[in-house]
Coordinates of C-alpha atoms in Angstrom, one line a residue:
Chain Q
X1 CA 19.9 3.4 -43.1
X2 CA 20.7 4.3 -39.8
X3 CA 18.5 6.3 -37.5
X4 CA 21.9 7.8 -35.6
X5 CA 24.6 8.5 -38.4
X6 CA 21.3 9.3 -41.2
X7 CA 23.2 7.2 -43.9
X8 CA 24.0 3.3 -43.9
X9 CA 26.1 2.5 -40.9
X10 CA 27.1 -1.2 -39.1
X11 CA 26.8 -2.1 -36.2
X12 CA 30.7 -1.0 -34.9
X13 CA 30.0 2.6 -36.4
X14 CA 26.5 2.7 -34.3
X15 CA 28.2 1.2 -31.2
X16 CA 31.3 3.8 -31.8
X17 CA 29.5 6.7 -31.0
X18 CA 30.3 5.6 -27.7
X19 CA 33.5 4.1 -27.8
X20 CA 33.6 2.7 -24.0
X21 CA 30.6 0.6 -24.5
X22 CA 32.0 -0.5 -28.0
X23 CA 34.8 -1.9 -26.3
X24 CA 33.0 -3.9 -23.2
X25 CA 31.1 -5.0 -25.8
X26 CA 33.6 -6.2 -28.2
X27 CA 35.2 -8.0 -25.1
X28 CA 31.8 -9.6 -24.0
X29 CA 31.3 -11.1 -27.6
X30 CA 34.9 -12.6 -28.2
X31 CA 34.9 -14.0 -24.2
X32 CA 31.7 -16.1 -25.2
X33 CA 33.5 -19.1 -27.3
X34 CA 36.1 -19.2 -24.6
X35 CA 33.4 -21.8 -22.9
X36 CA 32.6 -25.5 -22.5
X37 CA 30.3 -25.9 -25.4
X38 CA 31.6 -26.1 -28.9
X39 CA 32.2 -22.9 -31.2
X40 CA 29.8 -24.8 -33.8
X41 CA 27.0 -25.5 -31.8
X42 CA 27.1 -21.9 -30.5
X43 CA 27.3 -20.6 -34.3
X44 CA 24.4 -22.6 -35.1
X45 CA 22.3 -21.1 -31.8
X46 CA 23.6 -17.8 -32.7
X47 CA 22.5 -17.8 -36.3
X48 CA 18.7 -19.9 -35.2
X49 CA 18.3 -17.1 -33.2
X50 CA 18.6 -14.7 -36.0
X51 CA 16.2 -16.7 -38.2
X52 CA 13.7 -16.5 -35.6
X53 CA 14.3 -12.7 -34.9
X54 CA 15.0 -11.9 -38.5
X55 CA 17.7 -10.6 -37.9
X56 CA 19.2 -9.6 -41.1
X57 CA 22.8 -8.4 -40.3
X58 CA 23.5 -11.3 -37.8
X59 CA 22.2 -13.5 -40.1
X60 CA 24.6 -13.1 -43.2
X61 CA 27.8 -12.7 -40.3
X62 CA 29.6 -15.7 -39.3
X63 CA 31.7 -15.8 -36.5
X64 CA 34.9 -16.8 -36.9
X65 CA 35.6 -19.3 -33.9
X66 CA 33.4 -21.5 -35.8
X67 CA 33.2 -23.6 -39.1
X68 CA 29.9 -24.4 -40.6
X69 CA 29.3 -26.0 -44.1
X70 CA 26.4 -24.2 -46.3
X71 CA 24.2 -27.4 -45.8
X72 CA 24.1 -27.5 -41.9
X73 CA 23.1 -23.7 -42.4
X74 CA 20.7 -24.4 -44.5
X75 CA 19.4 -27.1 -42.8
X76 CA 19.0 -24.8 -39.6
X77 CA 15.5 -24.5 -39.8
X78 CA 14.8 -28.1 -39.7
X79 CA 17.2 -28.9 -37.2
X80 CA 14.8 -31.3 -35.0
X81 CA 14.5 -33.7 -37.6
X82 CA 17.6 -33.5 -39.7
X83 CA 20.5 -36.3 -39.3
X84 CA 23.1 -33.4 -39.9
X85 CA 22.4 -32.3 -36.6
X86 CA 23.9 -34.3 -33.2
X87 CA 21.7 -34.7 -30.1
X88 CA 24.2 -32.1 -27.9
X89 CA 23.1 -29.9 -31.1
X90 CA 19.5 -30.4 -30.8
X91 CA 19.5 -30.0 -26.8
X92 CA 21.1 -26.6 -27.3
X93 CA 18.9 -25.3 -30.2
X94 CA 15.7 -26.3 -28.3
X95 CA 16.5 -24.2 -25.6
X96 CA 17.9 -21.2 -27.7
X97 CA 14.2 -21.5 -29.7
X98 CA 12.2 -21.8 -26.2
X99 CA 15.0 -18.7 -25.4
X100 CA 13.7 -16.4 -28.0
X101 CA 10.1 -17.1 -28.4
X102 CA 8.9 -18.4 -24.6
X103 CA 11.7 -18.4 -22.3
X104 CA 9.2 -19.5 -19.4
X105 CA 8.3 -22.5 -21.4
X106 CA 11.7 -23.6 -21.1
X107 CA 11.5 -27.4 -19.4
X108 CA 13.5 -28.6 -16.7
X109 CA 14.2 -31.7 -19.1
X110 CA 15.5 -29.1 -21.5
X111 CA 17.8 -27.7 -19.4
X112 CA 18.9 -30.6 -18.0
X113 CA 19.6 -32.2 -21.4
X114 CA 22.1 -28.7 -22.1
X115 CA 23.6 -29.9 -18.4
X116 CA 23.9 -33.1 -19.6
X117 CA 25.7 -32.3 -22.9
X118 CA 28.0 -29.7 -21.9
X119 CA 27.7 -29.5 -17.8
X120 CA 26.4 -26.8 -15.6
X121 CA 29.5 -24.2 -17.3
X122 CA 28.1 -24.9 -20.3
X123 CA 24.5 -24.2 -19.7
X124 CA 25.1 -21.1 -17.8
X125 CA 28.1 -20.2 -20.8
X126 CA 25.3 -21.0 -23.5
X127 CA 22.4 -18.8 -21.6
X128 CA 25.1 -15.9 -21.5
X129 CA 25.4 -16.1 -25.2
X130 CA 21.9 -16.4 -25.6
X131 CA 20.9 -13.0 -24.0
X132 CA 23.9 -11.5 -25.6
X133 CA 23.4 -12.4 -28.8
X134 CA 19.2 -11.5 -28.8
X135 CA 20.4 -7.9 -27.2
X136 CA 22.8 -7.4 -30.4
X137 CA 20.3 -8.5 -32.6
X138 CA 18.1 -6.5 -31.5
X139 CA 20.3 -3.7 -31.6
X140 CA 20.9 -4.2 -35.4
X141 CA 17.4 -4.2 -35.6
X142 CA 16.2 -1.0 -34.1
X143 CA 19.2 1.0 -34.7
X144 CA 18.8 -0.3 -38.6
X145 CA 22.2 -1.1 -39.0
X146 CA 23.6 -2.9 -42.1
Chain D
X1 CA 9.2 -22.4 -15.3
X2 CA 11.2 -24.3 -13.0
X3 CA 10.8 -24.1 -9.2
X4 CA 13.8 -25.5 -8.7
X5 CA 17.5 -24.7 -10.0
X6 CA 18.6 -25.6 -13.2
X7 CA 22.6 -24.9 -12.1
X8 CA 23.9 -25.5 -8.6
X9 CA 26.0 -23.6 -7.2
X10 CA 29.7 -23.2 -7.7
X11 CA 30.6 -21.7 -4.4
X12 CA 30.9 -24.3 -1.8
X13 CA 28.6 -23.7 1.1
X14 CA 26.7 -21.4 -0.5
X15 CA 22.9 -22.0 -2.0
X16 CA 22.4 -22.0 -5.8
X17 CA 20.9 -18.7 -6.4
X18 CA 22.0 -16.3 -10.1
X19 CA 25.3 -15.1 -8.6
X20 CA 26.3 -18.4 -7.6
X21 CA 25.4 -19.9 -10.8
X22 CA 27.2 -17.7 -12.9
X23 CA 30.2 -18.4 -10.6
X24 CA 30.8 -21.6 -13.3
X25 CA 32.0 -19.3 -15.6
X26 CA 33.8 -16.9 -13.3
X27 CA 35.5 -15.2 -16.4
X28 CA 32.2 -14.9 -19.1
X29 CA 30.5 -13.1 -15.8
X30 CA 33.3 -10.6 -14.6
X31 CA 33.6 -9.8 -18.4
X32 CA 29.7 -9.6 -18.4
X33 CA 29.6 -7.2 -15.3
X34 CA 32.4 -5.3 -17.1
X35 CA 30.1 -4.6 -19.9
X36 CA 26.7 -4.1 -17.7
X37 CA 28.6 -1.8 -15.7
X38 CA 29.7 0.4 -18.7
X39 CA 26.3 0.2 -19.8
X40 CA 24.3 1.2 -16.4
X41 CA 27.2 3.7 -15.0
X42 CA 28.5 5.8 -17.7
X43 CA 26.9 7.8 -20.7
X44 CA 24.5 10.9 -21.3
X45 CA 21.0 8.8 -20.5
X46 CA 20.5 9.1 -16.5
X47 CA 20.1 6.7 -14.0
X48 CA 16.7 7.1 -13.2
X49 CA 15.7 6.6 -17.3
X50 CA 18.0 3.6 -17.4
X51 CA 16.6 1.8 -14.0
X52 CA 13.0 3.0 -15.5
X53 CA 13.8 0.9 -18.4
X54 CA 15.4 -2.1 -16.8
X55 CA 12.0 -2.2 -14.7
X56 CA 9.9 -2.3 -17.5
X57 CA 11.7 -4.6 -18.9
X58 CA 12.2 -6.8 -16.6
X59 CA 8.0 -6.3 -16.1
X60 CA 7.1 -7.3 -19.5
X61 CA 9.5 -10.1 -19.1
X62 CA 7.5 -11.9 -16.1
X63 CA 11.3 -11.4 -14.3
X64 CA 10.8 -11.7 -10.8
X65 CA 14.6 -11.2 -9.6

């Protein structure tokens, strides 16, 4: 149920009640898989994220830039020692868990490994989507979309 | 924390600092300041209220910038 329409709403019904920001928005989120790092590894950041938030709405979406089987989903929360996963994967989920949950106890050797998988673009492309995607999460969250 | 920058900068001559940084992905960012813009300059909640909140924020955060 959400707090602003008083009956289930989604997201794009909360975010229509002001249809400017809707639309900034809506070109923010399709502009972030135009970027150096693969549409799968930023699916699989996007949707640890919303483990770790519990993020219920973001969690049952999937974007559709990307292609993920059931099992790498499923496997998400084991990611660090799980074979299904590539090292460019694990550099980017470590720093999108250290994002959410301690974002000063992000390493330099973290960053660096990001750097290293996807060059300076992509770490400053995956960070964008990072503090995108935990503001729209949250959103969801507080604004009790469905 | 790092002391040091993580990204260098993508403006030659310049230092690395945030704006420089996001200069990598010169589209992502104007898009981004589209979007922060619409957020910070338009709407019913006032200025003062929104920079209020993008203080505290940014307070709780440990963000010096």
């Amino acid at each position: 149920m959400s707090w602003l329409l008083d009956r289930p709403a989604d997201r794009a019904e909360i975010l229509g009640l002001r249809p400017e920001l809707a639309a900034a928005h809506a070109r923010l989120v399709d502009a972030l898989w135009d970027g150096p790092v693969p549409a799968e590894t930023l699916e699989l950041c996007r949707l640890r994220m919303a483990q770790l938030l519990a993020a219920g709405v973001a969690l049952v979406e999937r974007s559709p830039q990307a292609t993920l089987s059931p099992d790498r989903v499923a496997a998400l929360p084991r990611w660090a020692n799980d074979g299904a996963f590539t090292d460019d994967e694990k550099a980017c989920l470590a720093f999108t868990e250290l994002f959410v949950v301690a974002h000063h106890d992000i390493t330099d050797e973290q960053a660096a490994a990001v750097r290293h998988a996807h060059g300076e673009a992509g770490l400053v492309a995956l960070t964008t989507a990072l503090s995108v995607w935990e503001n729209q999460h949250r959103f969801d969250i507080a604004l009790g979309g469905s | 924390m790092s002391t040091t920058p993580r990204v260098g900068s993508a403006v030659a001559g310049k230092p690395s600092h945030i704006g420089t940084a996001r200069a990598h992905t010169p589209e992502l960012t104007a898009i981004f300041d589209e979007m922060y813009a619409t957020l910070l300059g338009q709407g019913i909640v006032g200025m003062e209220i929104k920079e209020a909140m993008r203080l505290r924020n940014a307070r709780m955060n440990s963000c010096s910038l």
